[in-house]
Amino acid sequence: MTKFKLAIPANLLLGCKVDEWLEIALRNQVAEITLGGPINYKLPHILFRAKSLKHLDCDDVEIPYYEVVDLVSLEYLHLRDVVLEERMLFHIISSCLNLKELVLKFCPSFKNLVIPRHSKLEDLYIGGHVPEDGGKVILETSSLRSFQYNINGKNAPWPIISNRGLLRNLRHLSVTSLSITGEDFSKLLPELTSLEKLKFIGCHMLTNIEISHTQLKQIFFLECDDLLNVVIDAPNLKKFKFYGYTEPSLSITIHSQANCNIHIYTYAWYFDTDGFFKLKKLLKGLNSCNVLKILFIGGSSQVS
């Protein structure tokens, strides 16, 4: 058996039967398990001693604390609306030495998330709720290739990086509602030597930002409505996208052979003389691009 997938209706409580079915699947060396069920279904201990399991995807379940976690083959762990203690989350991450991808969506019960030094984790996604007040994401590993910190609600602090250089292998960084300024990012950028894709969403503390990076290929600013000035020197940039209420003063320097696509979406109910001056200034700030698309949402003006 390679895959076991079970969706349990919320009004149908079959906890004991699910335990039996899981046991059968695990006896047959199942590699991938997908479970979705009522919030009061507790994953049994046998599941966390499954040496054959490579992919575990859980939705609306509870994970109790177990002393023994022996998921030696686990590579992908996806948890959505899952209740688990902080110590159990750390126990899983610390024990699963081959874990490559961790996805946490709307799992609000942990406070601190620590990615230990020995971890081989490459892809980390934290979405939905921010960790509890005072909580932190602490990175101690240099293995990360993709980090998406997409939270809701209040602005969250930037994760703690225990040592300089731990982000040298990061290629994709996406942050939402992060309390980060342009000055903060300028200090961080030299450590992101391999970064190729950068996305800011709803980061309202960003007002002025300068980005100089030779490896960057994609840059996105989405709903960063306090952004005033953006200066980009990225010779290999392939795609730039801005989406917001007011377009900032924008300067982008790229190689003429980079074939860069630039998309700017901004809200405007009418396009007056000031609007044309802003557009002229914007076009002056773009030295070369393959495709330029400017869309004024809410009005009838569109430039391509």
mmCIF file of C-alpha atoms in Angstrom, residues 82-236:
data_model
loop_
_atom_site.group_PDB
_atom_site.id
_atom_site.type_symbol
_atom_site.label_atom_id
_atom_site.label_comp_id
_atom_site.label_asym_id
_atom_site.label_seq_id
_atom_site.Cartn_x
_atom_site.Cartn_y
_atom_site.Cartn_z
ATOM 1 C CA VAL A 82 -4.463 21.045 13.851
ATOM 2 C CA VAL A 83 -4.325 21.268 17.646
ATOM 3 C CA LEU A 84 -0.949 20.285 19.095
ATOM 4 C CA GLU A 85 1.302 21.410 21.904
ATOM 5 C CA GLU A 86 4.406 23.435 21.211
ATOM 6 C CA ARG A 87 6.621 20.736 22.706
ATOM 7 C CA MET A 88 5.089 18.099 20.399
ATOM 8 C CA LEU A 89 5.693 20.260 17.343
ATOM 9 C CA PHE A 90 9.332 20.727 18.362
ATOM 10 C CA HIS A 91 9.596 16.998 19.142
ATOM 11 C CA ILE A 92 8.418 16.098 15.634
ATOM 12 C CA ILE A 93 10.738 18.554 13.887
ATOM 13 C CA SER A 94 13.718 17.488 16.013
ATOM 14 C CA SER A 95 13.082 13.775 15.559
ATOM 15 C CA CYS A 96 12.300 13.704 11.830
ATOM 16 C CA LEU A 97 15.819 14.080 10.487
ATOM 17 C CA ASN A 98 14.751 13.700 6.840
ATOM 18 C CA LEU A 99 11.930 16.260 6.937
ATOM 19 C CA LYS A 100 12.147 18.472 3.828
ATOM 20 C CA GLU A 101 8.827 20.345 3.779
ATOM 21 C CA LEU A 102 6.771 21.684 6.695
ATOM 22 C CA VAL A 103 3.425 23.446 6.187
ATOM 23 C CA LEU A 104 1.530 24.936 9.159
ATOM 24 C CA LYS A 105 -1.813 26.592 8.362
ATOM 25 C CA PHE A 106 -4.027 27.955 11.131
ATOM 26 C CA CYS A 107 -2.317 26.007 13.893
ATOM 27 C CA PRO A 108 -2.456 28.653 16.652
ATOM 28 C CA SER A 109 -1.641 26.623 19.741
ATOM 29 C CA PHE A 110 2.153 26.852 19.528
ATOM 30 C CA LYS A 111 4.082 29.861 20.779
ATOM 31 C CA ASN A 112 7.653 29.364 19.617
ATOM 32 C CA LEU A 113 8.636 27.451 16.511
ATOM 33 C CA VAL A 114 12.276 26.341 16.490
ATOM 34 C CA ILE A 115 13.907 24.841 13.415
ATOM 35 C CA PRO A 116 16.981 23.130 14.941
ATOM 36 C CA ARG A 117 20.497 23.184 13.572
ATOM 37 C CA HIS A 118 20.540 19.556 12.390
ATOM 38 C CA SER A 119 17.326 19.957 10.375
ATOM 39 C CA LYS A 120 17.324 19.266 6.625
ATOM 40 C CA LEU A 121 14.171 21.322 6.135
ATOM 41 C CA GLU A 122 14.091 23.018 2.719
ATOM 42 C CA ASP A 123 10.549 24.426 2.463
ATOM 43 C CA LEU A 124 8.812 26.136 5.400
ATOM 44 C CA TYR A 125 5.322 27.631 5.149
ATOM 45 C CA ILE A 126 3.577 29.281 8.108
ATOM 46 C CA GLY A 127 0.127 30.603 7.240
ATOM 47 C CA GLY A 128 -2.947 31.879 9.016
ATOM 48 C CA HIS A 129 -2.516 32.741 12.673
ATOM 49 C CA VAL A 130 0.578 34.384 14.030
ATOM 50 C CA PRO A 131 2.139 32.517 16.992
ATOM 51 C CA GLU A 132 0.783 33.619 20.376
ATOM 52 C CA ASP A 133 1.780 37.003 21.824
ATOM 53 C CA GLY A 134 5.490 37.058 22.445
ATOM 54 C CA GLY A 135 5.985 33.986 20.279
ATOM 55 C CA LYS A 136 8.835 33.676 17.822
ATOM 56 C CA VAL A 137 10.023 31.703 14.854
ATOM 57 C CA ILE A 138 13.633 30.748 15.524
ATOM 58 C CA LEU A 139 15.770 29.499 12.650
ATOM 59 C CA GLU A 140 18.962 27.630 13.496
ATOM 60 C CA THR A 141 19.458 25.779 10.214
ATOM 61 C CA SER A 142 21.004 26.821 6.901
ATOM 62 C CA SER A 143 19.051 24.264 4.851
ATOM 63 C CA LEU A 144 16.031 26.447 3.982
ATOM 64 C CA ARG A 145 15.396 27.053 0.267
ATOM 65 C CA SER A 146 11.875 28.517 0.549
ATOM 66 C CA PHE A 147 10.368 30.424 3.477
ATOM 67 C CA GLN A 148 6.779 31.717 3.317
ATOM 68 C CA TYR A 149 5.623 33.554 6.447
ATOM 69 C CA ASN A 150 2.067 34.486 5.489
ATOM 70 C CA ILE A 151 0.106 35.410 8.593
ATOM 71 C CA ASN A 152 -3.131 37.276 9.271
ATOM 72 C CA GLY A 153 -3.981 40.125 11.623
ATOM 73 C CA LYS A 154 -1.440 42.278 13.390
ATOM 74 C CA ASN A 155 2.053 42.824 12.093
ATOM 75 C CA ALA A 156 4.432 40.123 13.274
ATOM 76 C CA PRO A 157 8.140 40.437 14.087
ATOM 77 C CA TRP A 158 10.771 39.090 11.741
ATOM 78 C CA PRO A 159 11.922 35.583 12.775
ATOM 79 C CA ILE A 160 15.042 35.267 14.881
ATOM 80 C CA ILE A 161 18.060 34.050 12.941
ATOM 81 C CA SER A 162 20.499 32.545 15.441
ATOM 82 C CA ASN A 163 23.631 32.988 13.302
ATOM 83 C CA ARG A 164 24.576 35.144 10.340
ATOM 84 C CA GLY A 165 24.695 33.293 7.050
ATOM 85 C CA LEU A 166 21.896 30.834 7.818
ATOM 86 C CA LEU A 167 19.822 32.253 4.955
ATOM 87 C CA ARG A 168 22.559 31.960 2.347
ATOM 88 C CA ASN A 169 20.741 29.115 0.538
ATOM 89 C CA LEU A 170 17.274 30.721 0.604
ATOM 90 C CA ARG A 171 15.838 31.189 -2.903
ATOM 91 C CA HIS A 172 12.203 32.137 -2.226
ATOM 92 C CA LEU A 173 11.071 34.546 0.504
ATOM 93 C CA SER A 174 7.421 35.581 0.922
ATOM 94 C CA VAL A 175 6.173 37.586 3.927
ATOM 95 C CA THR A 176 2.740 38.931 4.851
ATOM 96 C CA SER A 177 1.920 41.557 7.520
ATOM 97 C CA LEU A 178 5.514 41.605 8.682
ATOM 98 C CA SER A 179 6.851 44.426 10.856
ATOM 99 C CA ILE A 180 9.841 45.135 8.666
ATOM 100 C CA THR A 181 11.131 48.471 7.365
ATOM 101 C CA GLY A 182 13.245 49.187 4.320
ATOM 102 C CA GLU A 183 16.215 49.771 6.614
ATOM 103 C CA ASP A 184 15.658 46.404 8.302
ATOM 104 C CA PHE A 185 15.543 44.664 4.940
ATOM 105 C CA SER A 186 18.687 46.428 3.725
ATOM 106 C CA LYS A 187 20.566 44.895 6.661
ATOM 107 C CA LEU A 188 19.128 41.466 5.905
ATOM 108 C CA LEU A 189 19.620 41.479 2.123
ATOM 109 C CA PRO A 190 23.410 40.823 2.061
ATOM 110 C CA GLU A 191 22.745 37.502 3.817
ATOM 111 C CA LEU A 192 20.282 36.403 1.094
ATOM 112 C CA THR A 193 22.975 35.643 -1.450
ATOM 113 C CA SER A 194 20.956 33.006 -3.382
ATOM 114 C CA LEU A 195 17.573 34.774 -3.336
ATOM 115 C CA GLU A 196 15.661 34.574 -6.641
ATOM 116 C CA LYS A 197 12.049 35.368 -5.677
ATOM 117 C CA LEU A 198 10.923 38.043 -3.177
ATOM 118 C CA LYS A 199 7.334 38.856 -2.212
ATOM 119 C CA PHE A 200 5.972 41.434 0.264
ATOM 120 C CA ILE A 201 2.231 41.342 1.057
ATOM 121 C CA GLY A 202 0.528 43.894 3.333
ATOM 122 C CA CYS A 203 3.774 45.041 4.956
ATOM 123 C CA HIS A 204 2.657 48.523 5.982
ATOM 124 C CA MET A 205 5.905 49.554 7.646
ATOM 125 C CA LEU A 206 7.618 49.550 4.270
ATOM 126 C CA THR A 207 7.835 53.140 3.029
ATOM 127 C CA ASN A 208 11.220 53.400 1.317
ATOM 128 C CA ILE A 209 13.181 50.412 0.100
ATOM 129 C CA GLU A 210 16.339 49.865 -1.940
ATOM 130 C CA ILE A 211 17.063 46.419 -3.370
ATOM 131 C CA SER A 212 20.402 45.656 -5.016
ATOM 132 C CA HIS A 213 20.845 41.985 -5.856
ATOM 133 C CA THR A 214 22.369 40.111 -8.785
ATOM 134 C CA GLN A 215 20.413 36.849 -8.387
ATOM 135 C CA LEU A 216 16.875 38.216 -7.984
ATOM 136 C CA LYS A 217 14.528 37.260 -10.825
ATOM 137 C CA GLN A 218 11.086 38.064 -9.390
ATOM 138 C CA ILE A 219 9.933 40.878 -7.049
ATOM 139 C CA PHE A 220 6.344 41.450 -5.879
ATOM 140 C CA PHE A 221 4.795 44.219 -3.757
ATOM 141 C CA LEU A 222 1.126 43.467 -3.017
ATOM 142 C CA GLU A 223 -1.036 45.830 -0.924
ATOM 143 C CA CYS A 224 1.953 47.571 0.681
ATOM 144 C CA ASP A 225 -0.017 50.814 0.610
ATOM 145 C CA ASP A 226 2.446 53.014 2.527
ATOM 146 C CA LEU A 227 5.198 52.392 0.024
ATOM 147 C CA LEU A 228 6.587 55.692 -1.332
ATOM 148 C CA ASN A 229 9.909 54.969 -3.015
ATOM 149 C CA VAL A 230 11.271 51.773 -4.559
ATOM 150 C CA VAL A 231 14.780 51.602 -6.039
ATOM 151 C CA ILE A 232 15.780 48.293 -7.594
ATOM 152 C CA ASP A 233 19.107 47.328 -9.110
ATOM 153 C CA ALA A 234 18.612 43.740 -10.237
ATOM 154 C CA PRO A 235 20.364 43.025 -13.542
ATOM 155 C CA ASN A 236 18.723 39.607 -13.980
#
